[in-house]
CSV table of C-alpha atoms and ligand atoms in Angstrom, one decimal:
chain,number,residue,atom,x,y,z
A,1,MET,CA,-30.5,86.6,54.1
A,2,THR,CA,-32.0,87.5,57.5
A,3,GLN,CA,-32.2,83.9,58.5
A,4,GLU,CA,-28.6,83.4,57.5
A,5,LEU,CA,-27.4,86.3,59.6
A,6,ILE,CA,-29.3,85.0,62.6
A,7,GLU,CA,-27.7,81.6,62.2
A,8,LYS,CA,-24.3,83.2,62.0
A,9,SER,CA,-25.0,85.2,65.1
A,10,LYS,CA,-25.9,82.1,67.0
A,11,LYS,CA,-22.9,80.2,65.7
A,12,TYR,CA,-20.1,82.8,66.2
A,13,LEU,CA,-21.1,85.3,68.9
A,14,TRP,CA,-20.9,85.3,72.7
A,15,LEU,CA,-22.8,88.4,73.9
A,16,PRO,CA,-22.1,90.4,77.1
A,17,PHE,CA,-24.2,89.9,80.2
A,18,THR,CA,-26.2,87.3,78.2
A,19,GLN,CA,-27.2,83.8,78.8
A,20,MET,CA,-26.7,82.6,75.2
A,21,LYS,CA,-29.5,80.1,75.6
A,22,ASP,CA,-31.9,83.0,76.0
A,23,TYR,CA,-30.4,84.7,72.9
A,24,ASP,CA,-30.8,81.5,70.8
A,25,GLU,CA,-34.5,81.4,71.7
A,26,ASN,CA,-35.1,85.1,71.0
A,27,PRO,CA,-32.4,86.4,68.6
A,28,LEU,CA,-32.4,90.0,67.5
A,29,ILE,CA,-30.1,91.9,65.1
A,30,ILE,CA,-30.3,95.6,64.7
A,31,GLU,CA,-29.6,97.1,61.3
A,32,SER,CA,-30.2,100.8,61.5
A,33,GLY,CA,-31.5,103.6,63.7
A,34,GLU,CA,-33.1,107.0,63.2
A,35,GLY,CA,-34.0,109.4,66.0
A,36,ILE,CA,-35.2,107.5,69.1
A,37,LYS,CA,-36.0,104.3,67.1
A,38,VAL,CA,-33.9,101.4,65.9
A,39,LYS,CA,-34.8,98.9,63.2
A,40,ASP,CA,-34.0,95.2,63.0
A,41,ILE,CA,-33.0,93.2,59.9
A,42,ASP,CA,-36.7,92.3,59.3
A,43,GLY,CA,-37.6,96.0,59.2
A,44,LYS,CA,-39.4,96.0,62.6
A,45,GLU,CA,-39.0,99.2,64.4
A,46,TYR,CA,-38.5,99.7,68.2
A,47,PHE,CA,-38.4,102.6,70.5
A,48,ASP,CA,-34.9,102.7,72.1
A,49,GLY,CA,-36.4,102.7,75.6
A,50,PHE,CA,-33.1,102.1,77.3
A,51,SER,CA,-31.0,104.5,75.1
A,52,SER,CA,-29.0,101.4,73.8
A,53,VAL,CA,-28.1,100.6,77.5
A,54,TRP,CA,-28.0,104.1,78.9
A,55,LEU,CA,-26.0,105.9,76.3
A,56,ASN,CA,-28.0,107.7,73.7
A,57,VAL,CA,-28.8,111.4,74.0
A,58,HIS,CA,-29.8,113.1,70.7
A,59,GLY,CA,-31.2,110.0,69.0
A,60,HIS,CA,-29.5,107.9,66.3
A,61,ARG,CA,-28.1,109.3,63.1
A,62,LYS,CA,-28.1,112.8,64.4
A,63,LYS,CA,-26.8,114.7,61.4
A,64,GLU,CA,-24.5,117.0,63.4
A,65,LEU,CA,-22.8,114.1,65.2
A,66,ASP,CA,-22.4,112.1,62.0
A,67,ASN,CA,-20.8,115.1,60.4
A,68,ALA,CA,-18.4,115.7,63.3
A,69,ILE,CA,-17.0,112.2,62.8
A,70,LYS,CA,-16.8,112.6,59.0
A,71,LYS,CA,-15.0,115.9,59.3
A,72,GLN,CA,-12.5,114.5,61.8
A,73,LEU,CA,-11.9,111.5,59.5
A,74,ASN,CA,-10.6,113.9,56.8
A,75,LYS,CA,-7.8,114.8,59.2
A,76,ILE,CA,-6.9,111.6,61.2
A,77,ALA,CA,-8.7,108.8,62.9
A,78,HIS,CA,-6.3,108.1,65.8
A,79,SER,CA,-2.9,109.0,67.2
A,80,THR,CA,-1.7,108.2,70.7
A,81,LEU,CA,-2.0,110.2,73.9
A,82,LEU,CA,1.1,108.7,75.5
A,83,GLY,CA,3.5,111.6,75.9
A,84,MET,CA,1.6,113.8,73.4
A,85,THR,CA,-1.9,114.9,72.6
A,86,ASN,CA,-4.2,115.8,69.7
A,87,ILE,CA,-6.5,118.6,68.8
A,88,PRO,CA,-10.0,117.2,69.7
A,89,ALA,CA,-8.7,115.6,73.0
A,90,THR,CA,-7.3,119.0,74.1
A,91,GLU,CA,-10.3,121.0,73.1
A,92,LEU,CA,-12.7,118.6,74.7
A,93,ALA,CA,-10.7,118.6,78.0
A,94,GLU,CA,-11.3,122.3,78.3
A,95,LYS,CA,-15.0,122.1,77.5
A,96,LEU,CA,-15.4,119.3,80.0
A,97,VAL,CA,-13.6,121.1,82.8
A,98,ASN,CA,-16.0,124.0,82.2
A,99,ILE,CA,-19.1,122.0,82.9
A,100,THR,CA,-18.0,119.7,85.7
A,101,PRO,CA,-18.0,120.7,89.4
A,102,GLU,CA,-15.6,123.6,90.0
A,103,ASN,CA,-12.9,121.7,91.9
A,104,LEU,CA,-12.4,119.2,89.1
A,105,THR,CA,-9.8,120.6,86.8
A,106,ARG,CA,-8.0,117.7,85.2
A,107,VAL,CA,-9.1,115.2,82.6
A,108,PHE,CA,-7.7,111.7,82.2
A,109,TYR,CA,-9.2,109.8,79.2
A,110,SER,CA,-10.0,106.1,78.7
A,111,ASP,CA,-12.5,104.1,76.7
A,112,SER,CA,-15.1,102.8,79.1
A,113,GLY,CA,-16.8,103.5,82.4
A,114,ALA,CA,-15.1,100.5,84.1
A,115,GLU,CA,-11.7,101.8,83.0
A,116,ALA,CA,-12.5,105.3,84.3
A,117,MET,CA,-13.3,103.8,87.7
A,118,GLU,CA,-10.1,101.6,87.7
A,119,ILE,CA,-8.2,104.8,87.0
A,120,ALA,CA,-9.9,106.7,89.8
A,121,LEU,CA,-9.1,103.8,92.3
A,122,LYS,CA,-5.5,103.6,91.2
A,123,MET,CA,-5.1,107.4,91.3
A,124,ALA,CA,-6.5,107.5,94.8
A,125,PHE,CA,-4.3,104.7,96.0
A,126,GLN,CA,-1.1,106.2,94.5
A,127,TYR,CA,-2.0,109.7,95.7
A,128,TRP,CA,-1.5,108.8,99.3
A,129,LYS,CA,1.7,106.9,98.5
A,130,ASN,CA,3.0,109.9,96.7
A,131,ILE,CA,2.3,112.3,99.5
A,132,GLY,CA,3.9,109.9,102.1
A,133,LYS,CA,0.8,108.3,103.6
A,134,PRO,CA,1.1,104.7,102.2
A,135,GLU,CA,-1.0,103.3,105.1
A,136,LYS,CA,-4.1,104.7,103.4
A,137,GLN,CA,-4.6,101.8,101.0
A,138,THR,CA,-8.0,100.3,101.3
A,139,PHE,CA,-11.4,101.5,100.1
A,140,ILE,CA,-14.9,101.9,101.3
A,141,SER,CA,-17.5,100.9,98.7
A,142,MET,CA,-21.3,100.9,98.9
A,143,ASN,CA,-23.6,97.9,99.2
A,144,ASN,CA,-25.3,97.2,95.9
A,145,GLY,CA,-22.8,99.4,94.1
A,146,TYR,CA,-21.9,98.9,90.5
A,147,HIS,CA,-18.9,100.4,88.7
A,148,GLY,CA,-18.3,98.2,85.7
A,149,ASP,CA,-16.9,94.7,85.1
A,150,THR,CA,-13.1,94.8,85.3
A,151,ILE,CA,-11.6,93.3,88.4
A,152,GLY,CA,-10.9,96.5,90.2
A,153,ALA,CA,-14.3,97.9,89.4
A,154,VAL,CA,-15.9,94.7,90.5
A,155,SER,CA,-13.9,94.8,93.8
A,156,VAL,CA,-15.7,98.0,94.8
A,157,GLY,CA,-19.0,96.7,93.4
A,158,SER,CA,-21.4,94.6,95.3
A,159,ILE,CA,-24.2,93.2,93.2
A,160,GLU,CA,-24.4,89.7,94.5
A,161,LEU,CA,-25.7,88.3,91.2
A,162,PHE,CA,-22.9,89.7,89.0
A,163,HIS,CA,-20.0,89.7,91.5
A,164,HIS,CA,-20.4,86.6,93.7
A,165,VAL,CA,-18.6,84.2,91.4
A,166,TYR,CA,-15.5,86.4,91.3
A,167,GLY,CA,-15.2,86.8,95.1
A,168,PRO,CA,-11.8,85.1,95.4
A,169,LEU,CA,-10.3,87.4,92.7
A,170,MET,CA,-11.2,90.7,94.3
A,171,PHE,CA,-9.3,93.0,96.6
A,172,GLU,CA,-11.2,93.6,99.8
A,173,SER,CA,-13.0,96.8,100.6
A,174,TYR,CA,-15.2,97.8,103.5
A,175,LYS,CA,-18.9,98.0,102.6
A,176,ALA,CA,-21.2,100.8,103.7
A,177,PRO,CA,-25.0,100.8,103.3
A,178,VAL,CA,-27.0,102.9,100.9
A,179,PRO,CA,-30.6,103.8,101.8
A,180,PHE,CA,-33.2,101.8,99.9
A,181,VAL,CA,-36.4,103.4,101.1
A,182,TYR,CA,-38.9,100.9,99.5
A,183,ARG,CA,-37.3,97.9,101.1
A,184,SER,CA,-36.4,99.6,104.4
A,185,GLU,CA,-38.1,98.8,107.7
A,186,SER,CA,-39.2,102.4,108.4
A,187,GLY,CA,-40.1,103.3,104.8
A,188,ASN,CA,-39.1,106.8,105.8
A,189,PRO,CA,-36.4,108.5,103.7
A,190,GLU,CA,-34.9,110.6,106.5
A,191,ILE,CA,-34.7,107.8,109.0
A,192,CYS,CA,-33.2,105.5,106.3
A,193,ARG,CA,-30.7,108.1,105.3
A,194,ASP,CA,-29.5,108.9,108.8
A,195,GLU,CA,-29.1,105.3,109.7
A,196,CYS,CA,-26.9,104.7,106.8
A,197,LEU,CA,-24.8,107.9,107.4
A,198,ASN,CA,-24.4,106.8,111.0
A,199,GLN,CA,-23.1,103.4,110.0
A,200,LEU,CA,-20.7,105.0,107.6
A,201,GLU,CA,-19.4,107.4,110.2
A,202,GLN,CA,-18.9,104.5,112.6
A,203,LEU,CA,-16.8,102.7,110.0
A,204,LEU,CA,-14.8,105.9,109.3
A,205,ILE,CA,-14.1,106.5,113.0
A,206,GLU,CA,-12.6,103.1,113.2
A,207,LYS,CA,-10.8,102.8,109.9
A,208,HIS,CA,-10.2,106.2,108.3
A,209,ASP,CA,-6.4,106.0,108.9
A,210,THR,CA,-6.2,103.1,106.5
A,211,ILE,CA,-8.7,104.3,103.9
A,212,ALA,CA,-7.7,105.8,100.6
A,213,ALA,CA,-11.1,106.6,99.2
A,214,LEU,CA,-14.8,105.9,99.2
A,215,SER,CA,-16.5,105.0,95.9
A,216,ILE,CA,-20.1,105.8,95.3
A,217,GLU,CA,-22.6,106.2,92.4
A,218,SER,CA,-24.0,109.6,92.1
A,219,MET,CA,-27.6,109.9,93.4
A,220,VAL,CA,-28.9,106.7,91.7
A,221,GLN,CA,-27.6,103.2,92.0
A,222,GLY,CA,-28.4,102.2,88.5
A,223,ALA,CA,-27.5,98.5,88.1
A,224,ALA,CA,-28.9,97.8,91.6
A,225,GLY,CA,-32.3,98.6,90.2
A,226,MET,CA,-32.5,102.4,89.8
A,227,ILE,CA,-32.4,103.0,93.6
A,228,VAL,CA,-32.6,106.8,94.1
A,229,MET,CA,-30.8,108.1,97.2
A,230,PRO,CA,-32.9,110.2,99.5
A,231,GLU,CA,-32.2,113.9,99.7
A,232,GLY,CA,-29.1,114.7,101.8
A,233,PHE,CA,-27.4,111.3,101.5
A,234,LEU,CA,-24.8,112.1,98.9
A,235,SER,CA,-24.0,115.4,100.5
A,236,GLY,CA,-23.8,113.7,103.9
A,237,VAL,CA,-21.3,111.2,102.5
A,238,ARG,CA,-19.3,114.1,101.1
A,239,GLU,CA,-19.2,115.8,104.5
A,240,LEU,CA,-18.0,112.5,106.2
A,241,CYS,CA,-15.3,112.0,103.6
A,242,THR,CA,-14.0,115.5,104.2
A,243,LYS,CA,-14.2,115.1,108.0
A,244,TYR,CA,-12.3,111.9,108.0
A,245,ASN,CA,-9.8,112.7,105.3
A,246,VAL,CA,-10.9,110.1,102.8
A,247,LEU,CA,-11.1,110.9,99.0
A,248,MET,CA,-14.5,110.7,97.5
A,249,ILE,CA,-14.8,108.9,94.1
A,250,VAL,CA,-18.1,109.6,92.5
A,251,ASP,CA,-19.3,107.4,89.6
A,252,GLU,CA,-21.3,109.5,87.1
A,253,VAL,CA,-21.0,107.0,84.3
A,254,ALA,CA,-24.7,106.4,84.1
A,255,THR,CA,-26.0,109.6,85.7
A,256,GLY,CA,-23.7,112.2,83.9
A,257,PHE,CA,-24.5,114.2,80.8
A,258,GLY,CA,-28.0,115.3,81.6
A,259,ARG,CA,-29.6,111.9,82.4
A,260,THR,CA,-31.0,113.0,85.8
A,261,GLY,CA,-32.0,116.5,84.8
A,262,LYS,CA,-28.7,118.1,85.8
A,263,MET,CA,-25.5,118.0,83.7
A,264,PHE,CA,-24.0,115.8,86.5
A,265,ALA,CA,-26.2,114.3,89.2
A,266,CYS,CA,-23.9,115.4,92.1
A,267,GLU,CA,-25.1,119.0,91.2
A,268,HIS,CA,-28.5,118.0,92.8
A,269,GLU,CA,-26.7,118.3,96.2
A,270,GLY,CA,-23.8,120.6,95.3
A,271,VAL,CA,-21.3,117.8,95.9
A,272,GLN,CA,-17.7,118.3,94.7
A,273,PRO,CA,-16.0,114.9,94.4
A,274,ASP,CA,-12.2,114.4,94.6
A,275,LEU,CA,-12.4,112.1,91.6
A,276,MET,CA,-15.2,111.6,89.2
A,277,ALA,CA,-15.8,108.9,86.5
A,278,ALA,CA,-17.9,109.7,83.4
A,279,GLY,CA,-18.6,107.8,80.2
A,280,LYS,CA,-21.8,106.6,78.5
A,281,GLY,CA,-23.5,109.8,77.4
A,282,ILE,CA,-20.3,111.7,76.8
A,283,THR,CA,-20.3,111.0,73.0
A,284,GLY,CA,-24.1,111.1,72.8
A,285,GLY,CA,-24.0,107.3,72.6
A,286,TYR,CA,-21.7,107.2,69.5
A,287,LEU,CA,-18.2,106.1,70.4
A,288,PRO,CA,-16.4,104.7,73.4
A,289,VAL,CA,-14.9,107.6,75.4
A,290,ALA,CA,-14.6,107.8,79.2
A,291,VAL,CA,-13.0,110.3,81.5
A,292,THR,CA,-11.7,110.4,85.1
A,293,PHE,CA,-11.8,113.9,86.4
A,294,THR,CA,-9.7,115.0,89.4
A,295,THR,CA,-8.5,118.0,91.3
A,296,GLU,CA,-5.4,120.1,91.0
A,297,GLU,CA,-4.3,118.8,94.4
A,298,ILE,CA,-4.3,115.2,93.3
A,299,TYR,CA,-2.7,116.0,90.0
A,300,GLU,CA,0.1,117.9,91.8
A,301,ALA,CA,0.9,114.9,93.9
A,302,PHE,CA,2.1,113.1,90.8
A,303,TYR,CA,4.0,116.0,89.3
A,304,ASP,CA,7.7,115.8,89.9
A,305,ASP,CA,11.0,114.8,88.4
A,306,TYR,CA,10.7,111.4,86.6
A,307,SER,CA,13.2,109.8,88.9
A,308,THR,CA,10.9,110.1,91.9
A,309,LEU,CA,8.7,107.6,90.1
A,310,LYS,CA,5.5,109.5,91.0
A,311,THR,CA,4.2,109.1,87.4
A,312,PHE,CA,0.8,107.6,87.0
A,313,PHE,CA,1.7,104.5,85.1
A,314,HIS,CA,-1.6,103.7,83.4
A,315,GLY,CA,-2.9,104.0,79.8
A,316,HIS,CA,-4.9,102.4,77.0
A,317,SER,CA,-4.2,102.1,73.3
A,318,TYR,CA,-7.1,104.2,72.2
A,319,THR,CA,-7.1,106.8,74.9
A,320,GLY,CA,-8.0,110.2,73.6
A,321,ASN,CA,-9.2,108.9,70.3
A,322,GLN,CA,-9.8,111.8,67.9
A,323,LEU,CA,-13.1,110.5,66.4
A,324,GLY,CA,-14.5,109.9,69.9
A,325,CYS,CA,-13.4,113.3,71.2
A,326,ALA,CA,-14.6,115.1,68.0
A,327,VAL,CA,-18.1,113.6,68.4
A,328,ALA,CA,-18.0,114.4,72.2
A,329,ILE,CA,-17.3,118.1,71.4
A,330,GLU,CA,-20.2,118.2,69.0
A,331,ASN,CA,-22.4,116.4,71.6
A,332,LEU,CA,-21.6,119.2,74.1
A,333,ARG,CA,-22.4,121.9,71.6
A,334,LEU,CA,-25.8,120.3,71.0
A,335,PHE,CA,-26.4,120.0,74.7
A,336,GLU,CA,-26.0,123.8,74.9
A,337,GLN,CA,-27.8,124.6,71.6
A,338,ASP,CA,-30.8,122.5,72.3
A,339,GLN,CA,-30.9,123.1,76.1
A,340,ILE,CA,-31.0,119.4,76.7
A,341,VAL,CA,-30.5,119.5,80.5
A,342,ALA,CA,-33.3,122.1,81.1
A,343,GLN,CA,-35.6,120.1,78.8
A,344,VAL,CA,-35.0,116.8,80.6
A,345,SER,CA,-35.6,118.5,83.9
A,346,GLU,CA,-38.9,119.9,82.7
A,347,GLU,CA,-40.1,116.8,80.9
A,348,ALA,CA,-39.2,114.6,83.9
A,349,GLU,CA,-42.2,116.1,85.7
A,350,HIS,CA,-44.5,115.1,82.9
A,351,LEU,CA,-42.9,111.6,82.9
A,352,HIS,CA,-43.5,111.4,86.6
A,353,LYS,CA,-47.2,111.8,86.0
A,354,LEU,CA,-47.2,109.2,83.3
A,355,LEU,CA,-45.5,106.7,85.5
A,356,LEU,CA,-47.9,107.3,88.3
A,357,GLU,CA,-50.5,105.7,86.1
A,358,LEU,CA,-48.7,102.4,86.6
A,359,LYS,CA,-48.9,102.7,90.3
A,360,ASP,CA,-52.2,101.0,90.8
A,361,MET,CA,-51.3,98.0,88.7
A,362,PRO,CA,-51.4,94.9,91.0
A,363,SER,CA,-47.8,93.9,90.2
A,364,VAL,CA,-46.1,97.3,90.4
A,365,GLY,CA,-44.5,97.6,93.8
A,366,ASP,CA,-42.3,100.7,93.5
A,367,ILE,CA,-41.7,103.4,90.9
A,368,ARG,CA,-38.3,105.1,91.1
A,369,GLN,CA,-37.2,108.0,89.0
A,370,LEU,CA,-34.7,110.8,88.8
A,371,GLY,CA,-34.9,112.7,85.5
A,372,PHE,CA,-34.9,110.2,82.6
A,373,MET,CA,-33.6,107.4,84.8
A,374,CYS,CA,-36.5,105.2,85.9
A,375,GLY,CA,-37.1,101.8,87.3
A,376,ILE,CA,-40.4,100.0,87.9
A,377,GLU,CA,-40.1,97.2,90.4
A,378,LEU,CA,-42.5,94.3,89.8
A,379,VAL,CA,-43.6,92.3,92.8
A,380,LYS,CA,-45.7,89.2,93.4
A,381,SER,CA,-47.4,90.9,96.4
A,382,LYS,CA,-47.9,94.6,96.7
A,383,GLU,CA,-48.7,94.2,100.4
A,384,THR,CA,-45.8,92.1,101.6
A,385,LYS,CA,-43.5,93.3,98.8
A,386,GLU,CA,-42.7,89.7,98.1
A,387,SER,CA,-40.6,89.3,94.9
A,388,PHE,CA,-41.3,86.9,92.0
A,389,SER,CA,-39.0,83.9,92.1
A,390,LEU,CA,-35.9,83.7,89.9
A,391,GLU,CA,-37.6,81.0,87.8
A,392,GLU,CA,-40.6,83.1,87.0
A,393,ARG,CA,-38.3,85.6,85.2
A,394,MET,CA,-41.0,88.3,85.3
A,395,GLY,CA,-38.8,91.2,84.3
A,396,TYR,CA,-37.4,89.3,81.4
A,397,LYS,CA,-40.8,88.2,80.2
A,398,VAL,CA,-42.2,91.7,80.4
A,399,SER,CA,-39.2,93.0,78.4
A,400,LEU,CA,-39.8,90.4,75.7
A,401,LYS,CA,-43.4,91.4,75.5
A,402,MET,CA,-42.3,95.1,75.2
A,403,ARG,CA,-40.0,94.0,72.3
A,404,GLU,CA,-43.0,92.4,70.6
A,405,LEU,CA,-45.0,95.6,71.1
A,406,GLY,CA,-42.2,97.8,69.6
A,407,MET,CA,-39.9,98.9,72.4
A,408,LEU,CA,-36.5,97.7,73.6
A,409,THR,CA,-35.2,97.7,77.2
A,410,ARG,CA,-33.3,95.4,79.5
A,411,PRO,CA,-34.6,94.6,82.9
A,412,ILE,CA,-32.6,94.3,86.1
A,413,GLY,CA,-34.1,91.3,87.7
A,414,ASP,CA,-37.8,92.3,88.1
A,415,VAL,CA,-37.0,96.0,87.8
A,416,ILE,CA,-38.2,97.3,84.4
A,417,VAL,CA,-35.6,99.9,83.3
A,418,PHE,CA,-36.9,102.9,81.4
A,419,MET,CA,-34.1,105.3,80.2
A,420,PRO,CA,-35.3,106.9,77.0
A,421,PRO,CA,-32.9,109.0,74.8
A,422,LEU,CA,-32.8,112.6,76.3
A,423,VAL,CA,-34.4,114.1,73.2
A,424,SER,CA,-37.6,112.1,73.6
A,425,THR,CA,-40.7,114.3,73.4
A,426,MET,CA,-43.7,114.2,75.7
A,427,GLU,CA,-45.5,112.3,73.0
A,428,ASP,CA,-42.7,109.8,72.7
A,429,LEU,CA,-42.7,109.3,76.4
A,430,SER,CA,-46.4,108.7,76.4
A,431,SER,CA,-46.2,106.1,73.7
A,432,MET,CA,-43.3,104.3,75.4
A,433,VAL,CA,-45.0,104.3,78.8
A,434,ASN,CA,-48.1,102.9,77.2
A,435,ILE,CA,-46.2,100.0,75.7
A,436,MET,CA,-44.7,99.4,79.2
A,437,LYS,CA,-48.1,99.4,80.7
A,438,GLN,CA,-49.6,97.0,78.2
A,439,ALA,CA,-46.7,94.6,78.5
A,440,ILE,CA,-46.8,94.6,82.3
A,441,ASP,CA,-50.6,94.1,82.2
A,442,GLU,CA,-50.5,91.2,79.6
A,443,VAL,CA,-47.6,89.3,81.2
A,444,THR,CA,-48.6,89.6,84.8
A,445,ARG,CA,-52.4,89.3,84.4
A,446,SER,CA,-52.3,85.6,84.6
A,447,GLU,CA,-50.6,85.9,88.0
A,448,PHE,CA,-53.6,87.5,89.7
B,501,LIG,C1,-22.3,101.3,82.9
B,501,LIG,C2,-21.7,101.7,84.2
B,501,LIG,C3,-20.3,101.6,84.4
B,501,LIG,C4,-19.4,100.8,83.4
B,501,LIG,O1,-19.3,101.5,82.2
B,501,LIG,P1,-18.8,100.6,80.9
B,501,LIG,O2,-18.6,101.7,79.9
B,501,LIG,O3,-19.9,99.7,80.6
B,501,LIG,O4,-17.5,100.0,81.3
B,501,LIG,C5,-19.8,102.0,85.6
B,501,LIG,N1,-20.5,102.6,86.5
B,501,LIG,C6,-21.8,102.8,86.3
B,501,LIG,C7,-22.6,103.5,87.3
B,501,LIG,C8,-22.5,102.4,85.1
B,501,LIG,O5,-23.8,102.5,85.0
């Protein structure tokens, strides 16, 4: 039976972000999950070391979350949000507005982080049109940014590996640098930060009249390899956006809902975005719900008689889905009841100490962490910071070794991603870091 399923998976599926040749060599089918572990069809258990790609909060099969969905199912699974609403979508909107930065007062639902970003971009673009400044129609996006895989989100992204192929399909945006301290010349966070802010200001001085908005991930560039922004950078970008009258779109899809030790990562610097995208942890990792938040000022710019055609003409079939919103409401209740954010913030210090134990390994170049969002960059040479070659596939090999040792994660190049479910205990964290350490040691030992 298991072999049959594996053959079927190889025969019929095409998996996201996956070279299927790799899958065929190392297939894996998950059957169930419990707490912070998942189990495959052979009964082998794994720590969910990447929260099922950055989603999971309270663990799998959390009774309260399961029940919230069952309870909602007794009423209705889905009805539309086009021109009407439903009970959970309405209740959830209020709860969300109460936990987001103060100036964000409006909730626009969608189903994925990429959509939430598309919506933010289109809202920003149309906002200026609606208030009579149509010349503001281009964007500034950040080097190494990632905002999802639809064309608009890719246009404001700039991860060479993912985005290069689609170059001709994208709308143009101006790119601004983000400090990457480990690979900077000075290696000094303040110098690195100020250089980037200066370059951004130069760009704004020249182009601000034509710029609708700037898009940026909040505090950590996840897909770029868990690059944590130095203190003062995000707030510096906020100040420049305000100074030059450009809307600030903050992407909290990965960082939101407690991941970095604050409910939203922009709270680390008291930043109030004009538009904010969230997704991933919003349902505790259960169902696809995403949100674009915005201010009353932007909302008002679309509010008029229909004939003015200021309406925001955008929507998706499953927007505001009741099952998703119901589980999101329960997720937020658990956040409060179990004090998840405070606990992540506290345990992150413990995790920091655990990760320091990897620091002396010959192939560990840099360890980056904010809360439960961590990246361990493997390098060929610690001194020169030389990377392994693409052919060596070091990150991939280490991840396969971790899988063998009982933990799942997915590398970004040679950066080992560690993003455990937010309920992981200190003991869980130790076990997971030990697996990581052993895998790095076994795979890279032959190199030195
Ligand atoms: C995952 C992610 C997205 C895309 O979200 P999807 O739900 O996968 O479309 C966008 N931005 C960031 C920062 C992300 O990490």
